[in-house]
Backbone as JSON, one array per atom type, in Angstrom:
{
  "sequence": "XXXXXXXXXXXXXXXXXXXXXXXXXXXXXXXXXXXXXXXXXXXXXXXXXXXXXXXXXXXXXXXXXXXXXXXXXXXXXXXXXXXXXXXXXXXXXXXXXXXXXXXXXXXXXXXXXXXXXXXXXXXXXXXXXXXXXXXXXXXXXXXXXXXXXXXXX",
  "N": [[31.82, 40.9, -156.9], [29.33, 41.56, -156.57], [27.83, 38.8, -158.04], [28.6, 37.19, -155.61], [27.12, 38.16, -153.68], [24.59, 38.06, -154.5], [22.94, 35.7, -153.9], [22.34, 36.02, -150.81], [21.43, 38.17, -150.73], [18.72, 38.0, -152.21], [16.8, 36.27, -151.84], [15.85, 37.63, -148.95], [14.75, 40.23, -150.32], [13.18, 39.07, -152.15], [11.05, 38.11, -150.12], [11.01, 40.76, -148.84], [9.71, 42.55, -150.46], [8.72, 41.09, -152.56], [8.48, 39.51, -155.69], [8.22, 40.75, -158.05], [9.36, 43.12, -157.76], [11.59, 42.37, -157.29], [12.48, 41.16, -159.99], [12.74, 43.82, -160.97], [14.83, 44.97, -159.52], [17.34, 42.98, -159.98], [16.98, 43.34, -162.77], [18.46, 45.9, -162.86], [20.91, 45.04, -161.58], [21.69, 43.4, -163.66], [22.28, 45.37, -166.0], [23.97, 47.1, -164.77], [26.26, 45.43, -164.63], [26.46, 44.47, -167.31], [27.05, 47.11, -168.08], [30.32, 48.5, -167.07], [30.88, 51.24, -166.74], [28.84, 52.46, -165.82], [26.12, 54.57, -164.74], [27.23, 57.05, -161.81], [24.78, 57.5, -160.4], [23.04, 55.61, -160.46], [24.36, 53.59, -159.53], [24.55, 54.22, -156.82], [21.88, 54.4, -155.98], [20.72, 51.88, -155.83], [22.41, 50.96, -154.09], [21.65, 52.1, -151.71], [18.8, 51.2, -151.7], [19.25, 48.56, -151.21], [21.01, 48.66, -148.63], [18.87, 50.03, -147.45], [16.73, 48.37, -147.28], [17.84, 46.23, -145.87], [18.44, 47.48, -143.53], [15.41, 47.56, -142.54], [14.51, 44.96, -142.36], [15.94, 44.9, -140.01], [14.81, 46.01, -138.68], [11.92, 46.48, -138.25], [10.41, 45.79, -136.79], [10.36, 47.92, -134.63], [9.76, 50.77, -133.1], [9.75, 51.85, -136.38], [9.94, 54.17, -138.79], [9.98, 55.87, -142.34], [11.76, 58.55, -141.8], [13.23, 57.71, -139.98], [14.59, 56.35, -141.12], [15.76, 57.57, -143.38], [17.28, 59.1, -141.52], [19.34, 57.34, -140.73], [20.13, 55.94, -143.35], [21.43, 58.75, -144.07], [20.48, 60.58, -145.84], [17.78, 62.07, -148.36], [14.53, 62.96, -147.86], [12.85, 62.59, -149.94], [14.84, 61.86, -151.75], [15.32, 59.46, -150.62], [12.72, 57.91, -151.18], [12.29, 58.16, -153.74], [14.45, 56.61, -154.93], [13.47, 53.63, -154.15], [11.51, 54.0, -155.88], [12.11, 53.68, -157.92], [13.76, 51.59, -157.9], [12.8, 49.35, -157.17], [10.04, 49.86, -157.26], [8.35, 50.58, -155.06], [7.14, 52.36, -152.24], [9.28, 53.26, -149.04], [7.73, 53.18, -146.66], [6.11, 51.19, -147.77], [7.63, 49.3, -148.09], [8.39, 48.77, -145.72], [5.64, 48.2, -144.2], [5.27, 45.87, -145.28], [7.64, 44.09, -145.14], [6.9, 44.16, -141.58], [4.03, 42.87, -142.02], [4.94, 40.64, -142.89], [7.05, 39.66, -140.82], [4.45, 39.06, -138.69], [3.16, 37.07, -139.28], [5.07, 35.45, -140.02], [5.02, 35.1, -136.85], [2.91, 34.29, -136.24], [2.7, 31.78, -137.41], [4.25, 30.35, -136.2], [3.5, 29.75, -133.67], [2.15, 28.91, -130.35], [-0.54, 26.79, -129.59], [-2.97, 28.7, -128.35], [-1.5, 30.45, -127.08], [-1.16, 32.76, -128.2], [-1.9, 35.46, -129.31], [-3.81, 37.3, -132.16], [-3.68, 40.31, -132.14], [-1.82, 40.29, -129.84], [0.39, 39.89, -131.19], [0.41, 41.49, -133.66], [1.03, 43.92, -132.25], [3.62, 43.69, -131.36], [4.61, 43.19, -133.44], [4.94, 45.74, -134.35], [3.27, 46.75, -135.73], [0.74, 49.45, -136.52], [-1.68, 50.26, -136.93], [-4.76, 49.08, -136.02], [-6.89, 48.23, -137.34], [-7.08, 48.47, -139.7], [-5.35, 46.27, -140.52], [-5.94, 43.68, -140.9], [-7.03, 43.22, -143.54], [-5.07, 44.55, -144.96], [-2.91, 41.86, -144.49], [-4.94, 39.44, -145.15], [-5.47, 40.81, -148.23], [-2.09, 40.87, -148.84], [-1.76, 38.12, -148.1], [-3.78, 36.45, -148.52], [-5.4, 35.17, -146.81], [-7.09, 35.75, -143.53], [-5.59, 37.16, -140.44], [-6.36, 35.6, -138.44], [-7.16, 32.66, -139.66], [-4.9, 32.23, -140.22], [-3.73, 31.68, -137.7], [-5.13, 29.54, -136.95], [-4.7, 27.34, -138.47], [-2.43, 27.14, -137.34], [-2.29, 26.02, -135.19]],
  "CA": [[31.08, 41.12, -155.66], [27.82, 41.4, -157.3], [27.02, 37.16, -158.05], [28.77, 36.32, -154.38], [26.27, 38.71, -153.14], [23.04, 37.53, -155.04], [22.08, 34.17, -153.39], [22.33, 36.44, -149.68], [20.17, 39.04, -151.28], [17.38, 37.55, -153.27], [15.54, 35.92, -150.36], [15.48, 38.97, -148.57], [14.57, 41.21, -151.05], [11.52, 38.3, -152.4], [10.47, 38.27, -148.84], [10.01, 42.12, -147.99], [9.49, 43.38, -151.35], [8.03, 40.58, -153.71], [9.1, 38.73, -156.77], [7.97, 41.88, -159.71], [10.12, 44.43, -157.22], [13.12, 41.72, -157.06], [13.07, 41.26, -161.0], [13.67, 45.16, -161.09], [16.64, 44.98, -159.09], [17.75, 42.57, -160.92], [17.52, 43.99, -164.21], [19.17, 46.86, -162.77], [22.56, 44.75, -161.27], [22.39, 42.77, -165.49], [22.57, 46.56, -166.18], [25.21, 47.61, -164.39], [27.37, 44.37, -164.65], [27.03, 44.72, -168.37], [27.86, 48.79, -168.39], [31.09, 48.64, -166.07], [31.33, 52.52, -166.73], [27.53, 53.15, -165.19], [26.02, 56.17, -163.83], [27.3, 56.61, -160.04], [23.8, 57.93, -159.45], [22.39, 54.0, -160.6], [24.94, 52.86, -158.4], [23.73, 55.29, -155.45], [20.14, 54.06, -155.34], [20.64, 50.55, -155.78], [23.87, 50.51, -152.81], [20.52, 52.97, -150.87], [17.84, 50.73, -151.58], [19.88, 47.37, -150.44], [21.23, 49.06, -147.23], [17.5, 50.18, -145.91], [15.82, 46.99, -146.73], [18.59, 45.54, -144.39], [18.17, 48.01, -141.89], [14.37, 47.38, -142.24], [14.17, 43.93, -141.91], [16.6, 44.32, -139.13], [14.6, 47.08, -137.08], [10.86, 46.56, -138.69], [9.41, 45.45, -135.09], [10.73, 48.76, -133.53], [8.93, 52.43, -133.61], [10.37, 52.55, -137.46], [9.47, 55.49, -139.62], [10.49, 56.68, -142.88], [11.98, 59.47, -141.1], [14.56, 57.42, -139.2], [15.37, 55.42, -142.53], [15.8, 58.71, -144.41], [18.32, 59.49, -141.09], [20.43, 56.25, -140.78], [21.27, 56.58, -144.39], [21.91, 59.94, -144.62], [19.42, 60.59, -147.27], [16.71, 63.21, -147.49], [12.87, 62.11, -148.12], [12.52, 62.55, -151.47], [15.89, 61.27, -152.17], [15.15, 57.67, -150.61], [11.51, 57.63, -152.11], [12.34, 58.34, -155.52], [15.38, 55.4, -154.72], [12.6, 53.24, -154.17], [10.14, 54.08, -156.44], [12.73, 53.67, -158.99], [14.43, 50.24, -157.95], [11.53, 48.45, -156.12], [8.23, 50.51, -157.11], [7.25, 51.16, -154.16], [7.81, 53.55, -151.47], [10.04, 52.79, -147.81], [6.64, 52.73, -145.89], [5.13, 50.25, -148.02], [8.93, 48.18, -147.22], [8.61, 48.66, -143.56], [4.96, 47.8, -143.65], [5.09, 44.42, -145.77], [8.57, 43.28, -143.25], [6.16, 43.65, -140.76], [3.04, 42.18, -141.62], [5.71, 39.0, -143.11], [7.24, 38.72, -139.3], [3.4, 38.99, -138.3], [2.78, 35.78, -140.28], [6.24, 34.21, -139.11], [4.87, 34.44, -135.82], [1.35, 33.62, -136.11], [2.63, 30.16, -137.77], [5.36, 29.68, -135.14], [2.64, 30.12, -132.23], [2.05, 27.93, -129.53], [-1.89, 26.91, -129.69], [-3.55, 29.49, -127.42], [-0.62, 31.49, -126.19], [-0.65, 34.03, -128.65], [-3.16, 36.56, -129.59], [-3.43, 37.74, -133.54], [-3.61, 41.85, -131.26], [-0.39, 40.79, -129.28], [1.33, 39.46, -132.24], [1.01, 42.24, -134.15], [1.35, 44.94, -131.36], [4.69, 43.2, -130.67], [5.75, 42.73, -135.06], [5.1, 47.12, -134.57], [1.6, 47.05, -136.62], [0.73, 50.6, -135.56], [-3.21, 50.83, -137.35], [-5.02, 47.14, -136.04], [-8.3, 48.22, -138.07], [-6.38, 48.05, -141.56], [-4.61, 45.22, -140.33], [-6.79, 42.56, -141.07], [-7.08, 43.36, -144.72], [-3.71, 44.27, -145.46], [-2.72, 40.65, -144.42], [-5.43, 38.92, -146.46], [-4.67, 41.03, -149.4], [-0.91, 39.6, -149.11], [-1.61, 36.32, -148.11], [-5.04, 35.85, -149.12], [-6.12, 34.69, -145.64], [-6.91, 36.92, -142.44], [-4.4, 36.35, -139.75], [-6.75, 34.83, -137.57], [-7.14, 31.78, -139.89], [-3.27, 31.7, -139.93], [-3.33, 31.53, -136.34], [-5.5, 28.3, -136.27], [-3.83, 26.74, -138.93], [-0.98, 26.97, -136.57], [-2.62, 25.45, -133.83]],
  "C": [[29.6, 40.81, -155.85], [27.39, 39.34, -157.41], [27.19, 36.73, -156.83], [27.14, 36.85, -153.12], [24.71, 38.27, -153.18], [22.21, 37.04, -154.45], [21.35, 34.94, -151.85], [20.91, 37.61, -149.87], [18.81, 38.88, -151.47], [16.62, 37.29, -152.61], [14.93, 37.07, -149.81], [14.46, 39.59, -149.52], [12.86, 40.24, -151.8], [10.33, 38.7, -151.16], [9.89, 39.91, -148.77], [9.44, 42.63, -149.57], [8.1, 42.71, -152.77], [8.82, 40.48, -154.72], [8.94, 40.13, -158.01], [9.32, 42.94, -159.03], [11.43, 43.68, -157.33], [13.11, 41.63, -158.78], [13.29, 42.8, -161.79], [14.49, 45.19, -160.94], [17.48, 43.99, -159.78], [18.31, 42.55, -162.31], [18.77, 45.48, -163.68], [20.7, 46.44, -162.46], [22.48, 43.95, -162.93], [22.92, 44.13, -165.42], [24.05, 46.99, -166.02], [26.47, 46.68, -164.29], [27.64, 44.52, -166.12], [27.35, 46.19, -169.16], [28.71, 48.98, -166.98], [31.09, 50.78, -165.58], [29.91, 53.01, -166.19], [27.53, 53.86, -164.43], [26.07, 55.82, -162.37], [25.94, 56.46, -159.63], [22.8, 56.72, -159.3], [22.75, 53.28, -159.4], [24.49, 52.87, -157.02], [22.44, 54.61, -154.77], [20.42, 53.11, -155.07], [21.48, 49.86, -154.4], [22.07, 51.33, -151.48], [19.68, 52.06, -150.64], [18.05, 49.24, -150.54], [20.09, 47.86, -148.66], [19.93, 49.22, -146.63], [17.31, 49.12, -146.11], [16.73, 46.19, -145.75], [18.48, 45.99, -143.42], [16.11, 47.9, -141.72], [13.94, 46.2, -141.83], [15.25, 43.46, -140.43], [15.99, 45.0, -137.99], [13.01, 47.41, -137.55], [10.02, 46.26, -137.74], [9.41, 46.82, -134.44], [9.78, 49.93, -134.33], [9.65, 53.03, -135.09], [9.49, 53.35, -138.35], [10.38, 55.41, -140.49], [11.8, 57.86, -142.71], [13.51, 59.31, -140.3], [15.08, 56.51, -140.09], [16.38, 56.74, -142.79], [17.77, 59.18, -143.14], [19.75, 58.46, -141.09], [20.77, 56.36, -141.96], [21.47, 57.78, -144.77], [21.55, 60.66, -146.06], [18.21, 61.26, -147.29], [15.37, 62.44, -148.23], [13.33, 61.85, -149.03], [13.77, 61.5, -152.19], [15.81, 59.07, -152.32], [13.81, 57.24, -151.22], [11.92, 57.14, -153.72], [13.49, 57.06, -155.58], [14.81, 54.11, -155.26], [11.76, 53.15, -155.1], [10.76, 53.78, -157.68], [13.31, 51.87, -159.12], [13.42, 49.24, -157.62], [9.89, 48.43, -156.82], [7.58, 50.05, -156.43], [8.14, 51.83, -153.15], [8.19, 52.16, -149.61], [8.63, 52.41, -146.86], [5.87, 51.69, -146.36], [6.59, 48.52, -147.42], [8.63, 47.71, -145.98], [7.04, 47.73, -143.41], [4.62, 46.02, -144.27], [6.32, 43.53, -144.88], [7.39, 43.26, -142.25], [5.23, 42.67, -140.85], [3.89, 40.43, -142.3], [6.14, 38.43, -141.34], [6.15, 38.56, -138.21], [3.17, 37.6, -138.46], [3.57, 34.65, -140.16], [5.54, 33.82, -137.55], [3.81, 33.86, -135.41], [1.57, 32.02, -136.59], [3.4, 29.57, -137.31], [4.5, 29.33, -134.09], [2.22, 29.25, -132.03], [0.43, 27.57, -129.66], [-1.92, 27.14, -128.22], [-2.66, 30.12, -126.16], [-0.15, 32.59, -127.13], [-1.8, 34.43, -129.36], [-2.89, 37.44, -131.28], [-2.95, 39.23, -132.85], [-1.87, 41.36, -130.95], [0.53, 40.65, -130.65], [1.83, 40.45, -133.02], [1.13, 43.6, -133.47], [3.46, 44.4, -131.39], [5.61, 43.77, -132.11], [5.9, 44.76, -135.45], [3.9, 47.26, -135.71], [1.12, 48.16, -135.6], [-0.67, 50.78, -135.37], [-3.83, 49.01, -137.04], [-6.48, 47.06, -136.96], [-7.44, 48.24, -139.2], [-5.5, 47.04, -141.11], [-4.55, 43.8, -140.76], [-6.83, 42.54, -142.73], [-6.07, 43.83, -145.22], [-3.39, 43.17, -145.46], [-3.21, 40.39, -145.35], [-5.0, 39.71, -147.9], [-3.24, 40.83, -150.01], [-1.42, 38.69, -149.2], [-2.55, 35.87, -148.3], [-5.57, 35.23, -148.01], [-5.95, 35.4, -144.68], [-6.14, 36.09, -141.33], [-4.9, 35.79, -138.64], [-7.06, 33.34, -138.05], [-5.36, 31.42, -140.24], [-3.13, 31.23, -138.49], [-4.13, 29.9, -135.92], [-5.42, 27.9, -136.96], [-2.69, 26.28, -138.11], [-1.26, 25.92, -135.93], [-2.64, 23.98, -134.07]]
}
């Protein structure tokens, strides 16, 4: 299951998380491919961590919280943190908020010249704070998302 799975994975998981957080998970499925008898509780996180980042990159535009991660999998704070902090290093809010500011960045370099607003764009991608907005971006992508936006153009 594990190699058919990989190729479907890896993108994803580069995308919201980054290349250092994907060669964690990684080491962790060598791990557990070469100890068949591994701890359920390895198993646990790693089946935890996969499932939110799918439900995050599938619901990272919408009013998502922590909160309603923690409920869709049936998983209490601490539980999915420490998941996280263990498979990934880093926590579900830093997930949710790097999906976003990535489908920020999809749409700022999809965008029509002068029918889309860096504000609506990321009002729309669920960017909740627009004053740390600007410098989160550049600190990903090394450029503020208003010179993404006229790149586009």
């Amino acid at each position: 299951k594990r190699p058919a799975e990989m190729p479907r994975v890896l993108p994803e998981m580069v995308r919201i998380c980054g290349i250092l957080e994907v060669s964690i998970v990684l080491y962790y499925d060598v791990a557990l491919a070469a100890r068949p008898g591994a701890p359920p509780s390895l198993e646990r996180r790693l089946a935890a961590v996969r499932w939110s980042l799918e439900y995050i990159r599938a619901h990272c535009c919408e009013p998502l919280t922590v909160g309603d991660l923690c409920l869709e999998a049936v998983l209490s704070w601490r539980s999915l943190e420490r998941a996280f902090r263990q498979v990934c290093g880093i926590t579900p809010k830093t997930a949710i908020t790097l999906c976003r500011l990535h489908r920020v960045r999809e749409a700022l370099q999809a965008a029509e010249p002068g029918s889309e607003t860096v504000t609506s764009v990321a009002v729309r991608c669920g960017i909740g704070h627009l004053g740390r907005f600007p410098g989160a971006y550049r600190s990903l992508f090394g450029e503020y998302p208003s010179e993404t936006l006229a790149r586009a153009a």
